[in-house]
Structure formats: C-alpha cells, structure tokens
mmCIF file of C-alpha atoms in Angstrom:
data_model
loop_
_atom_site.group_PDB
_atom_site.id
_atom_site.type_symbol
_atom_site.label_atom_id
_atom_site.label_comp_id
_atom_site.label_asym_id
_atom_site.label_seq_id
_atom_site.Cartn_x
_atom_site.Cartn_y
_atom_site.Cartn_z
ATOM 1 C CA MET A 249 26.103 -14.845 -30.847
ATOM 2 C CA LYS A 250 28.898 -17.311 -30.152
ATOM 3 C CA PHE A 251 30.750 -17.959 -26.979
ATOM 4 C CA SER A 252 34.158 -19.664 -26.880
ATOM 5 C CA ILE A 253 36.105 -20.485 -23.712
ATOM 6 C CA GLU A 254 39.658 -20.396 -24.123
ATOM 7 C CA GLN A 255 41.013 -21.119 -20.598
ATOM 8 C CA ARG A 256 39.606 -22.000 -17.159
ATOM 9 C CA ASP A 257 41.311 -21.089 -13.871
ATOM 10 C CA PRO A 258 42.210 -24.147 -11.820
ATOM 11 C CA LEU A 259 41.582 -22.553 -8.483
ATOM 12 C CA SER A 260 38.207 -20.778 -9.189
ATOM 13 C CA LYS A 261 35.295 -20.414 -11.521
ATOM 14 C CA ALA A 262 36.958 -17.822 -13.635
ATOM 15 C CA ARG A 263 37.505 -18.309 -17.294
ATOM 16 C CA ALA A 264 38.948 -16.366 -20.367
ATOM 17 C CA ALA A 265 36.560 -16.481 -23.427
ATOM 18 C CA VAL A 266 35.501 -14.749 -26.568
ATOM 19 C CA VAL A 267 32.053 -13.512 -27.246
ATOM 20 C CA THR A 268 31.311 -13.014 -30.985
ATOM 21 C CA THR A 269 28.520 -10.699 -32.237
ATOM 22 C CA ASP A 270 27.773 -9.203 -35.605
ATOM 23 C CA HIS A 271 29.528 -6.111 -34.645
ATOM 24 C CA GLY A 272 32.818 -7.774 -33.533
ATOM 25 C CA GLU A 273 34.375 -9.974 -30.908
ATOM 26 C CA ILE A 274 34.598 -9.197 -27.228
ATOM 27 C CA GLU A 275 37.493 -10.873 -25.163
ATOM 28 C CA THR A 276 36.279 -11.659 -21.672
ATOM 29 C CA PRO A 277 36.353 -10.979 -18.760
ATOM 30 C CA ILE A 278 35.245 -7.468 -19.937
ATOM 31 C CA PHE A 279 33.965 -4.265 -18.463
ATOM 32 C CA MET A 280 31.378 -2.163 -20.406
ATOM 33 C CA PRO A 281 31.503 1.571 -20.218
ATOM 34 C CA VAL A 282 28.088 2.908 -19.469
ATOM 35 C CA GLY A 283 26.722 5.274 -22.239
ATOM 36 C CA THR A 284 23.372 6.044 -20.816
ATOM 37 C CA VAL A 285 21.902 8.319 -23.369
ATOM 38 C CA GLY A 286 24.067 7.309 -26.348
ATOM 39 C CA THR A 287 27.315 8.758 -24.920
ATOM 40 C CA VAL A 288 29.824 7.812 -22.135
ATOM 41 C CA LYS A 289 29.821 11.064 -20.025
ATOM 42 C CA ALA A 290 32.695 13.376 -20.838
ATOM 43 C CA VAL A 291 34.260 10.985 -23.285
ATOM 44 C CA GLN A 292 34.252 10.953 -27.130
ATOM 45 C CA GLN A 293 33.655 7.664 -29.088
ATOM 46 C CA LYS A 294 37.205 7.976 -30.827
ATOM 47 C CA GLU A 295 38.631 8.154 -27.385
ATOM 48 C CA LEU A 296 36.743 4.959 -26.233
ATOM 49 C CA VAL A 297 38.285 3.134 -29.128
ATOM 50 C CA SER A 298 41.915 4.615 -29.248
ATOM 51 C CA ASP A 299 42.688 5.368 -25.741
ATOM 52 C CA ILE A 300 40.324 3.309 -23.495
ATOM 53 C CA ASN A 301 40.196 0.227 -25.675
ATOM 54 C CA ALA A 302 36.403 -0.420 -25.067
ATOM 55 C CA GLN A 303 35.236 -3.396 -26.817
ATOM 56 C CA ILE A 304 31.497 -3.010 -25.948
ATOM 57 C CA ILE A 305 29.365 -0.239 -24.458
ATOM 58 C CA LEU A 306 25.945 -0.057 -22.668
ATOM 59 C CA GLY A 307 22.887 2.049 -23.526
ATOM 60 C CA ASN A 308 19.944 2.571 -21.320
ATOM 61 C CA THR A 309 16.440 1.658 -22.783
ATOM 62 C CA TYR A 310 14.562 4.097 -20.378
ATOM 63 C CA HIS A 311 16.781 7.179 -21.094
ATOM 64 C CA LEU A 312 16.914 6.601 -24.776
ATOM 65 C CA TYR A 313 13.264 5.940 -25.063
ATOM 66 C CA LEU A 314 12.705 9.543 -23.451
ATOM 67 C CA ARG A 315 15.513 11.168 -25.397
ATOM 68 C CA PRO A 316 16.052 11.223 -28.247
ATOM 69 C CA GLY A 317 13.210 8.759 -28.642
ATOM 70 C CA THR A 318 12.645 5.590 -30.907
ATOM 71 C CA GLU A 319 11.502 7.596 -33.959
ATOM 72 C CA ILE A 320 14.879 9.367 -34.200
ATOM 73 C CA LEU A 321 16.738 6.342 -33.412
ATOM 74 C CA HIS A 322 15.041 4.340 -36.015
ATOM 75 C CA LYS A 323 15.384 7.132 -38.655
ATOM 76 C CA ALA A 324 19.159 7.050 -37.853
ATOM 77 C CA GLY A 325 19.397 3.260 -38.357
ATOM 78 C CA GLY A 326 19.862 2.350 -34.654
ATOM 79 C CA LEU A 327 22.142 3.558 -31.992
ATOM 80 C CA HIS A 328 25.240 2.317 -33.695
ATOM 81 C CA GLN A 329 24.599 4.606 -36.637
ATOM 82 C CA PHE A 330 23.258 7.545 -34.413
ATOM 83 C CA MET A 331 26.401 7.705 -32.258
ATOM 84 C CA ASN A 332 28.937 6.354 -34.899
ATOM 85 C CA TRP A 333 30.004 3.361 -32.690
ATOM 86 C CA GLU A 334 31.001 0.225 -34.905
ATOM 87 C CA LYS A 335 31.521 -2.283 -31.983
ATOM 88 C CA PRO A 336 28.990 -4.171 -29.849
ATOM 89 C CA ILE A 337 26.301 -2.501 -27.707
ATOM 90 C CA LEU A 338 24.364 -4.037 -24.939
ATOM 91 C CA THR A 339 21.143 -2.361 -23.824
ATOM 92 C CA ASP A 340 19.371 -2.839 -20.479
ATOM 93 C CA SER A 341 15.751 -3.269 -20.218
ATOM 94 C CA GLY A 342 14.615 -0.041 -18.301
ATOM 95 C CA GLY A 343 13.770 -2.090 -15.354
ATOM 96 C CA PHE A 344 16.370 -0.724 -12.887
ATOM 97 C CA GLN A 345 15.484 2.871 -13.732
ATOM 98 C CA VAL A 346 11.711 2.137 -13.364
ATOM 99 C CA PHE A 347 12.658 0.486 -9.879
ATOM 100 C CA SER A 348 14.603 3.647 -8.991
ATOM 101 C CA LEU A 349 11.408 5.869 -9.588
ATOM 102 C CA ALA A 350 9.701 4.326 -6.480
ATOM 103 C CA SER A 351 7.813 7.416 -5.779
ATOM 104 C CA SER A 352 6.233 7.967 -9.285
ATOM 105 C CA ARG A 353 5.566 4.405 -10.558
ATOM 106 C CA LYS A 354 2.702 2.049 -10.305
ATOM 107 C CA LYS A 355 3.254 -1.754 -10.807
ATOM 108 C CA SER A 356 0.972 -4.371 -12.122
ATOM 109 C CA GLU A 357 1.129 -7.621 -13.814
ATOM 110 C CA ASN A 358 0.912 -5.911 -17.183
ATOM 111 C CA GLY A 359 3.796 -3.806 -16.463
ATOM 112 C CA VAL A 360 4.953 -0.659 -14.834
ATOM 113 C CA ARG A 361 3.420 2.937 -15.272
ATOM 114 C CA PHE A 362 5.784 5.696 -14.353
ATOM 115 C CA LYS A 363 6.444 9.447 -14.616
ATOM 116 C CA SER A 364 9.258 10.748 -16.691
ATOM 117 C CA HIS A 365 11.948 12.589 -14.677
ATOM 118 C CA ILE A 366 12.142 15.049 -17.500
ATOM 119 C CA ASP A 367 8.750 16.411 -18.052
ATOM 120 C CA GLY A 368 6.453 14.568 -15.571
ATOM 121 C CA SER A 369 4.650 12.787 -18.580
ATOM 122 C CA TYR A 370 3.318 9.205 -17.913
ATOM 123 C CA HIS A 371 4.536 6.118 -19.676
ATOM 124 C CA LEU A 372 3.905 2.433 -19.624
ATOM 125 C CA PHE A 373 6.669 -0.157 -19.910
ATOM 126 C CA THR A 374 5.640 -3.702 -20.488
ATOM 127 C CA PRO A 375 7.906 -6.547 -21.497
ATOM 128 C CA GLU A 376 6.672 -5.965 -25.017
ATOM 129 C CA LYS A 377 7.307 -2.345 -25.029
ATOM 130 C CA SER A 378 10.802 -2.856 -23.597
ATOM 131 C CA MET A 379 11.501 -5.408 -26.306
ATOM 132 C CA GLU A 380 10.180 -2.995 -28.975
ATOM 133 C CA ILE A 381 12.341 -0.078 -27.690
ATOM 134 C CA GLN A 382 15.369 -2.210 -27.642
ATOM 135 C CA ARG A 383 14.688 -3.342 -31.210
ATOM 136 C CA TYR A 384 14.659 0.296 -32.114
ATOM 137 C CA ILE A 385 17.885 0.936 -30.387
ATOM 138 C CA GLY A 386 19.483 -2.083 -31.934
ATOM 139 C CA GLY A 387 21.778 -3.370 -29.324
ATOM 140 C CA ASP A 388 23.622 -6.757 -30.058
ATOM 141 C CA ILE A 389 22.737 -7.943 -26.638
ATOM 142 C CA ILE A 390 19.470 -7.055 -25.185
ATOM 143 C CA MET A 391 17.983 -7.580 -21.691
ATOM 144 C CA ALA A 392 14.556 -9.075 -20.519
ATOM 145 C CA PHE A 393 12.303 -6.760 -18.737
ATOM 146 C CA ASP A 394 12.419 -7.597 -15.053
ATOM 147 C CA GLU A 395 11.382 -6.494 -11.553
ATOM 148 C CA LEU A 396 13.652 -6.186 -8.910
ATOM 149 C CA THR A 397 13.499 -5.217 -5.066
ATOM 150 C CA GLY A 398 15.993 -3.455 -3.051
ATOM 151 C CA ILE A 399 17.907 -5.217 -0.415
ATOM 152 C CA PRO A 400 16.717 -5.824 2.301
ATOM 153 C CA ALA A 401 13.092 -6.799 1.210
ATOM 154 C CA GLU A 402 10.388 -8.927 2.680
ATOM 155 C CA TYR A 403 10.511 -12.521 1.374
ATOM 156 C CA HIS A 404 7.059 -12.433 -0.129
ATOM 157 C CA ASP A 405 7.891 -9.095 -2.096
ATOM 158 C CA ALA A 406 11.168 -10.853 -3.389
ATOM 159 C CA LYS A 407 9.381 -13.978 -4.397
ATOM 160 C CA ARG A 408 6.559 -12.048 -6.199
ATOM 161 C CA ALA A 409 9.073 -9.856 -8.113
ATOM 162 C CA MET A 410 10.931 -13.096 -9.067
ATOM 163 C CA ASN A 411 7.814 -14.739 -10.316
ATOM 164 C CA VAL A 412 6.879 -11.635 -12.265
ATOM 165 C CA THR A 413 10.274 -11.525 -13.786
ATOM 166 C CA HIS A 414 9.933 -15.055 -15.053
ATOM 167 C CA ARG A 415 6.424 -14.466 -16.533
ATOM 168 C CA TRP A 416 7.670 -11.353 -18.159
ATOM 169 C CA LEU A 417 10.577 -13.279 -19.672
ATOM 170 C CA GLU A 418 8.236 -15.532 -21.333
ATOM 171 C CA ARG A 419 6.297 -12.402 -22.871
ATOM 172 C CA CYS A 420 9.710 -10.968 -24.021
ATOM 173 C CA ARG A 421 10.387 -14.150 -25.915
ATOM 174 C CA VAL A 422 6.928 -14.331 -27.581
ATOM 175 C CA TRP A 423 7.204 -10.695 -28.674
ATOM 176 C CA LEU A 424 10.674 -11.174 -30.260
ATOM 177 C CA ASP A 425 9.636 -14.310 -31.911
ATOM 178 C CA ASN A 426 6.868 -12.465 -33.602
ATOM 179 C CA ASN A 427 8.874 -9.335 -34.528
ATOM 180 C CA PRO A 428 12.261 -9.788 -36.399
ATOM 181 C CA GLU A 429 15.152 -7.365 -36.124
ATOM 182 C CA PHE A 430 14.726 -3.860 -37.615
ATOM 183 C CA TYR A 431 18.377 -3.805 -38.694
ATOM 184 C CA LYS A 432 20.898 -6.144 -40.322
ATOM 185 C CA HIS A 433 22.453 -7.452 -37.300
ATOM 186 C CA LYS A 434 21.416 -10.350 -34.719
ATOM 187 C CA GLN A 435 20.068 -9.253 -31.307
ATOM 188 C CA THR A 436 20.658 -11.787 -28.508
ATOM 189 C CA LEU A 437 18.227 -11.686 -25.515
ATOM 190 C CA PHE A 438 19.704 -12.259 -22.027
ATOM 191 C CA PRO A 439 17.188 -13.119 -19.209
ATOM 192 C CA ILE A 440 17.943 -11.907 -15.702
ATOM 193 C CA VAL A 441 18.167 -13.789 -12.468
ATOM 194 C CA GLN A 442 16.361 -12.204 -9.609
ATOM 195 C CA GLY A 443 15.700 -13.441 -5.954
ATOM 196 C CA ASN A 444 17.114 -10.730 -3.650
ATOM 197 C CA ASP A 445 19.263 -11.991 -1.089
ATOM 198 C CA PHE A 446 17.273 -15.142 -0.523
ATOM 199 C CA LYS A 447 19.403 -18.253 -1.214
ATOM 200 C CA ASP A 448 16.369 -20.520 -2.239
ATOM 201 C CA LEU A 449 14.987 -17.766 -4.575
ATOM 202 C CA ARG A 450 18.200 -17.096 -6.205
ATOM 203 C CA GLN A 451 18.582 -20.864 -6.785
ATOM 204 C CA GLU A 452 15.140 -21.195 -8.036
ATOM 205 C CA SER A 453 15.417 -18.145 -10.487
ATOM 206 C CA ALA A 454 18.826 -19.449 -11.777
ATOM 207 C CA LYS A 455 17.207 -22.788 -12.622
ATOM 208 C CA TYR A 456 14.270 -21.302 -14.374
ATOM 209 C CA ILE A 457 16.669 -19.056 -16.334
ATOM 210 C CA SER A 458 18.981 -22.024 -17.208
ATOM 211 C CA ASP A 459 16.014 -24.027 -18.602
ATOM 212 C CA PHE A 460 14.947 -20.809 -20.687
ATOM 213 C CA ASN A 461 18.101 -21.784 -22.673
ATOM 214 C CA ALA A 462 19.085 -18.449 -23.872
ATOM 215 C CA GLU A 463 22.582 -17.756 -25.399
ATOM 216 C CA GLY A 464 23.599 -15.838 -22.347
ATOM 217 C CA ASN A 465 22.370 -14.926 -18.819
ATOM 218 C CA ALA A 466 22.323 -12.023 -16.468
ATOM 219 C CA ILE A 467 22.288 -11.617 -12.676
ATOM 220 C CA GLY A 468 20.415 -8.575 -11.514
ATOM 221 C CA GLY A 469 19.129 -7.174 -8.350
ATOM 222 C CA LEU A 470 22.602 -6.943 -6.520
ATOM 223 C CA SER A 471 24.927 -3.933 -5.987
ATOM 224 C CA VAL A 472 22.002 -2.161 -4.536
ATOM 225 C CA GLY A 473 23.453 -1.284 -1.242
ATOM 226 C CA GLU A 474 23.939 -4.816 0.166
ATOM 227 C CA PRO A 475 27.339 -5.804 1.787
ATOM 228 C CA GLU A 476 29.879 -6.981 -0.594
ATOM 229 C CA GLU A 477 29.805 -10.457 1.037
ATOM 230 C CA VAL A 478 26.079 -10.829 0.253
ATOM 231 C CA MET A 479 26.839 -9.883 -3.401
ATOM 232 C CA TYR A 480 29.507 -12.486 -3.610
ATOM 233 C CA GLU A 481 27.477 -15.209 -1.896
ATOM 234 C CA MET A 482 24.479 -14.667 -4.167
ATOM 235 C CA THR A 483 26.786 -14.606 -7.237
ATOM 236 C CA ASP A 484 28.483 -17.842 -6.331
ATOM 237 C CA LEU A 485 25.022 -19.509 -5.720
ATOM 238 C CA VAL A 486 23.756 -18.438 -9.298
ATOM 239 C CA THR A 487 26.942 -19.186 -11.256
ATOM 240 C CA ASP A 488 27.047 -22.679 -9.656
ATOM 241 C CA ILE A 489 23.577 -23.398 -11.586
ATOM 242 C CA LEU A 490 23.789 -21.103 -14.702
ATOM 243 C CA PRO A 491 25.199 -22.931 -17.624
ATOM 244 C CA LYS A 492 29.042 -22.991 -17.817
ATOM 245 C CA GLU A 493 29.113 -22.830 -21.568
ATOM 246 C CA LYS A 494 27.325 -19.451 -21.758
ATOM 247 C CA PRO A 495 28.296 -15.987 -20.847
ATOM 248 C CA ARG A 496 27.253 -14.551 -17.478
ATOM 249 C CA TYR A 497 26.699 -10.896 -16.868
ATOM 250 C CA LEU A 498 26.516 -9.217 -13.461
ATOM 251 C CA MET A 499 24.677 -6.199 -13.834
ATOM 252 C CA GLY A 500 25.846 -2.927 -12.106
ATOM 253 C CA VAL A 501 29.133 -4.064 -10.511
ATOM 254 C CA GLY A 502 31.190 -2.354 -9.334
ATOM 255 C CA THR A 503 34.625 -1.510 -7.809
ATOM 256 C CA PRO A 504 37.781 -2.965 -9.168
ATOM 257 C CA TRP A 505 37.940 -5.542 -6.357
ATOM 258 C CA ASN A 506 34.278 -6.376 -6.952
ATOM 259 C CA ILE A 507 35.012 -7.117 -10.588
ATOM 260 C CA LEU A 508 37.981 -9.278 -9.718
ATOM 261 C CA GLU A 509 36.065 -11.187 -7.245
ATOM 262 C CA GLY A 510 33.047 -11.556 -9.793
ATOM 263 C CA ILE A 511 35.419 -12.958 -12.273
ATOM 264 C CA ALA A 512 36.538 -15.554 -9.792
ATOM 265 C CA LEU A 513 33.014 -16.467 -9.244
ATOM 266 C CA GLY A 514 32.463 -17.123 -12.935
ATOM 267 C CA VAL A 515 31.214 -13.905 -14.378
ATOM 268 C CA ASP A 516 32.388 -12.723 -17.838
ATOM 269 C CA MET A 517 30.792 -9.384 -18.244
ATOM 270 C CA PHE A 518 30.385 -6.238 -15.962
ATOM 271 C CA ASP A 519 29.203 -2.611 -16.082
ATOM 272 C CA CYS A 520 28.952 0.169 -13.677
ATOM 273 C CA VAL A 521 28.712 3.919 -13.665
ATOM 274 C CA MET A 522 31.307 4.031 -10.871
ATOM 275 C CA PRO A 523 34.382 4.806 -12.903
ATOM 276 C CA THR A 524 32.796 7.829 -14.588
ATOM 277 C CA ARG A 525 30.584 8.963 -11.725
ATOM 278 C CA ASN A 526 33.497 8.897 -9.318
ATOM 279 C CA ALA A 527 35.922 10.458 -11.733
ATOM 280 C CA ARG A 528 33.615 13.483 -11.950
ATOM 281 C CA ASN A 529 34.006 13.901 -8.165
ATOM 282 C CA GLY A 530 37.755 13.515 -8.300
ATOM 283 C CA MET A 531 38.186 9.890 -7.343
ATOM 284 C CA LEU A 532 40.769 7.831 -9.543
ATOM 285 C CA PHE A 533 41.231 4.202 -9.387
ATOM 286 C CA THR A 534 44.835 2.998 -9.836
ATOM 287 C CA TRP A 535 46.992 -0.019 -9.473
ATOM 288 C CA ASN A 536 48.393 1.530 -6.358
ATOM 289 C CA GLY A 537 45.101 2.366 -4.767
ATOM 290 C CA VAL A 538 42.422 4.923 -4.881
ATOM 291 C CA MET A 539 43.324 8.763 -5.254
ATOM 292 C CA ASN A 540 41.256 11.743 -4.073
ATOM 293 C CA MET A 541 42.398 14.404 -6.644
ATOM 294 C CA LYS A 542 40.937 17.153 -4.315
ATOM 295 C CA ASN A 543 43.245 16.424 -1.410
ATOM 296 C CA ALA A 544 45.783 18.941 -0.607
ATOM 297 C CA LYS A 545 48.644 16.571 -0.750
ATOM 298 C CA TRP A 546 48.717 16.741 -4.534
ATOM 299 C CA LYS A 547 48.989 20.575 -4.665
ATOM 300 C CA ASP A 548 52.463 20.681 -5.506
ATOM 301 C CA ASN A 549 53.004 17.059 -6.800
ATOM 302 C CA PHE A 550 54.226 17.530 -10.427
ATOM 303 C CA ASP A 551 54.673 13.808 -11.065
ATOM 304 C CA ALA A 552 52.577 12.195 -13.741
ATOM 305 C CA LEU A 553 48.889 11.642 -12.904
ATOM 306 C CA ASP A 554 49.529 7.894 -12.919
ATOM 307 C CA GLU A 555 52.843 6.401 -13.920
ATOM 308 C CA ASN A 556 51.321 2.902 -14.468
ATOM 309 C CA GLY A 557 48.272 4.259 -16.371
ATOM 310 C CA THR A 558 47.472 3.356 -19.937
ATOM 311 C CA SER A 559 45.607 6.546 -20.975
ATOM 312 C CA PHE A 560 47.485 9.377 -22.572
ATOM 313 C CA VAL A 561 46.197 11.686 -19.747
ATOM 314 C CA ASP A 562 48.118 9.609 -17.179
ATOM 315 C CA HIS A 563 51.441 10.818 -18.527
ATOM 316 C CA TYR A 564 50.439 14.021 -20.338
ATOM 317 C CA TYR A 565 49.149 15.835 -17.003
ATOM 318 C CA SER A 566 50.546 16.097 -13.516
ATOM 319 C CA LYS A 567 48.631 15.424 -10.245
ATOM 320 C CA ALA A 568 48.899 19.030 -9.253
ATOM 321 C CA TYR A 569 47.470 20.261 -12.381
ATOM 322 C CA VAL A 570 44.394 17.896 -12.194
ATOM 323 C CA ARG A 571 43.974 18.888 -8.586
ATOM 324 C CA HIS A 572 43.906 22.407 -9.653
ATOM 325 C CA LEU A 573 41.378 21.728 -12.304
ATOM 326 C CA PHE A 574 39.087 20.178 -9.710
ATOM 327 C CA ASN A 575 39.540 23.077 -7.317
ATOM 328 C CA ALA A 576 38.806 25.572 -10.056
ATOM 329 C CA GLN A 577 35.780 23.471 -11.091
ATOM 330 C CA GLU A 578 37.016 23.351 -14.628
ATOM 331 C CA PHE A 579 35.326 20.627 -16.778
ATOM 332 C CA LEU A 580 38.587 19.425 -18.129
ATOM 333 C CA GLY A 581 39.297 17.794 -14.747
ATOM 334 C CA LYS A 582 36.335 15.599 -15.066
ATOM 335 C CA GLN A 583 37.161 14.662 -18.538
ATOM 336 C CA ILE A 584 40.813 13.701 -17.623
ATOM 337 C CA ALA A 585 39.548 11.702 -14.680
ATOM 338 C CA SER A 586 36.993 9.994 -16.684
ATOM 339 C CA LEU A 587 39.418 8.890 -19.406
ATOM 340 C CA HIS A 588 41.812 7.819 -16.668
ATOM 341 C CA ASN A 589 39.188 5.679 -14.707
ATOM 342 C CA LEU A 590 37.623 4.011 -17.841
ATOM 343 C CA ALA A 591 41.175 3.229 -19.129
ATOM 344 C CA PHE A 592 42.135 1.623 -15.910
ATOM 345 C CA TYR A 593 39.003 -0.423 -15.641
ATOM 346 C CA LEU A 594 39.712 -1.861 -19.225
ATOM 347 C CA ASP A 595 43.285 -2.396 -18.268
ATOM 348 C CA LEU A 596 42.186 -4.291 -15.117
ATOM 349 C CA VAL A 597 40.186 -6.776 -17.021
ATOM 350 C CA ARG A 598 42.790 -7.066 -19.746
ATOM 351 C CA VAL A 599 45.527 -7.889 -17.169
ATOM 352 C CA ALA A 600 42.982 -10.342 -15.424
ATOM 353 C CA ARG A 601 42.535 -12.090 -18.618
ATOM 354 C CA GLU A 602 46.338 -12.333 -19.255
ATOM 355 C CA HIS A 603 46.584 -14.134 -15.788
ATOM 356 C CA LEU A 604 43.862 -16.419 -16.607
ATOM 357 C CA LEU A 605 45.647 -17.492 -19.835
ATOM 358 C CA ALA A 606 48.820 -17.823 -17.894
ATOM 359 C CA GLY A 607 47.100 -19.932 -15.210
ATOM 360 C CA ASP A 608 47.883 -17.970 -12.138
ATOM 361 C CA PHE A 609 44.731 -15.670 -11.922
ATOM 362 C CA THR A 610 43.748 -16.577 -8.354
ATOM 363 C CA GLN A 611 47.287 -15.959 -6.914
ATOM 364 C CA TRP A 612 47.500 -12.730 -8.765
ATOM 365 C CA LYS A 613 43.978 -11.492 -7.638
ATOM 366 C CA ASN A 614 44.542 -12.302 -3.990
ATOM 367 C CA GLN A 615 47.858 -10.390 -4.048
ATOM 368 C CA ILE A 616 46.471 -7.268 -6.049
ATOM 369 C CA ILE A 617 43.093 -6.661 -4.198
ATOM 370 C CA PRO A 618 44.560 -5.262 -1.028
ATOM 371 C CA GLN A 619 46.762 -2.827 -3.111
ATOM 372 C CA LEU A 620 43.511 -1.829 -5.169
ATOM 373 C CA LYS A 621 41.790 -0.907 -1.926
ATOM 374 C CA THR A 622 44.611 1.327 -0.462
ATOM 375 C CA ARG A 623 43.643 4.890 0.070
ATOM 376 C CA LEU A 624 46.426 7.276 -1.248
#
C-alpha cells in the first residue's frame, strides 16, 4: 500500500492524499459505505460504482464469518470475487460486534467467546482467528483484533482493554508473518488506537501504535454515544501523535459534520452505517440540511427530491412521491433514500477534497457545517 499526500490545509491538520492498493487508488478524504454481509443494504454494486462513486467499501468479519462462512468465501476466491466488486475493500476485525454482544460473550486474555445472534451457537474469536478470517475474506486493508469499552467506563477497565489490544496486536502480526496471503493481492494491517475518553490512555495507545510502524492506523472506541466534543478532543490528541505520513481511519464516524470536523483533525478515512440506516427510516442528508421524508410538509411538494443531489434518484423522483413510498411502506422508498444518502456522503468528501486542493478548506467547512445541521 502507498500513501501520497497531495496538499495540506494551512489552517488545520486536514490533507488531501491518495491511497494506492492492488485493487486501485482511493482519493482521500474518503467515506467508505458499509457492506456488512457482502452487500451495502438496498444498493447494487453497479450503483455503488456508477451512481454513488464509491472508491472502497467495508466488509464485516463477524457477520461474514457467520454467513456465508469462510469456506464459501475461499471457494469463491475471496469477497471481491464473491460479490463482484473490483475496487478496494476494508474489513473490520469483528471486535466491535463482539463488544456489542455484552450479554452473550466471555472475555479472556486468549480472546472472546460469544454466542451467535443467528442460531445461538458458540464461537471463539482470538487475534489469530480474526486474522485468518480476514485472510479468507481478502480485504485490501484489514484491522487488528481489539477490545473496546463503552463511554463512560472506569479507568482501570479502559486501561486493561487498551493493554489487551496492544498485546493482541503483536499476536496479529506474528500470525500474519507466518501465514501469507491466500489471494494475489497485498493485505495491509491497520492497528487500532484505544483508551476510551482518558487523555493519558489515548496518548499512550497512540504512541504504542506509532511505534508498531504499520502502513496505516485506525482510531477506535469512539462514536459509541459520547458527546461530539469528546470525540473531537480524543481524535485531536491521537492525530497529534500518529505518523503524519500514513493514512488515519476514524472508525464508525458519523454525521456529515462529524466527518468534516474529523478531516480538519487529520483523519483520512471514515465509515458509518448512518447514511443507509437513517435512509431506511426516511432521513435524508442534503447540502441544505436534514430532511424527514415522512413529514407531512412534503405531501404535495412535487419538486425534485434534491435539486443539488448527484444521484439520479435526486432528479428522477419528487419529494411527494418518496414521502408516499415511506408512508405506504414500499421498499423502493428505502432504496431511493439509501442511494441519495450514500451519493451525498461521497459528494461531501469529494467537495471537501476540492477545497483542500484549493487551499480554502477550513473557511468552507466553518461556513457549511451550520447549513448541514439545519432541519428542513
């Protein structure tokens, strides 16, 4: 993997860059649509390329391990071949999903034993197992297996989880060193900074991860319910320490304004289920603000869904029609909204990149964020 910085913002830590993988280039800052089980919900792969302009998508280790399973993925030649996706893929480690199974998991130094949400069967994820599964999936960028705690948490719990994460990282590297790629493309490991909302732990973890000397780094354990200000503060601390010449990925973030603030703090890569999850509930993000498509105000509004939108659905359908689809509980409404939101998120980072290259990113960001937060 190669990371080339093209332009730095003079008033913030933001930068425009290019990540080069064996499956193509990724222009950063970038948003990665979440394809949890080998599909971005309600969106075809062809639309991801032709309409949404996605450059990279995310696959989930926990879910793909359970369905369809590593045997099927390996027989197919990896997730790229299985889902017919020719561009880069990033896979998470399964750590967050295991964290969210609080009532049915048991943690130890070796790993985490958990119960499947599908059939109740028991499984054990270790750092080595996570690496093996991600080898089978075949992501271009793979994540180290980590342990996180919710916010707030007790200091000793956060410190223990951080230390476990660091020890597991070493085990991930050892396993990868002893087990070459299954497919013909390179897989790059990103370690994950943890530490909850404790400044000293975040700084300690960022220094440890920096010394690990990976080709890129991730920031985890945020966007789990804490105030936005805390997320920004922890991100700011960490990006001051992580190597400036390597890509940084802020996991699970977030709203359009979260992403712009994250870019200003030196983050290059983002992912979140928010654009598709909120779309399925009728919430659309636009350059003019947030629209609730179930609102009666759109009942007889026959204007285009979003006159500033880049997806074909924005000009093909009216607000009144999309509102009708949601009220009638027609699945087409969810599809239209998902296409719109994903196209908007990719347009957001594209325009942010343009302003970075032009040298006026910070001024533009400060002007546009209040507009993005407006409730329409």
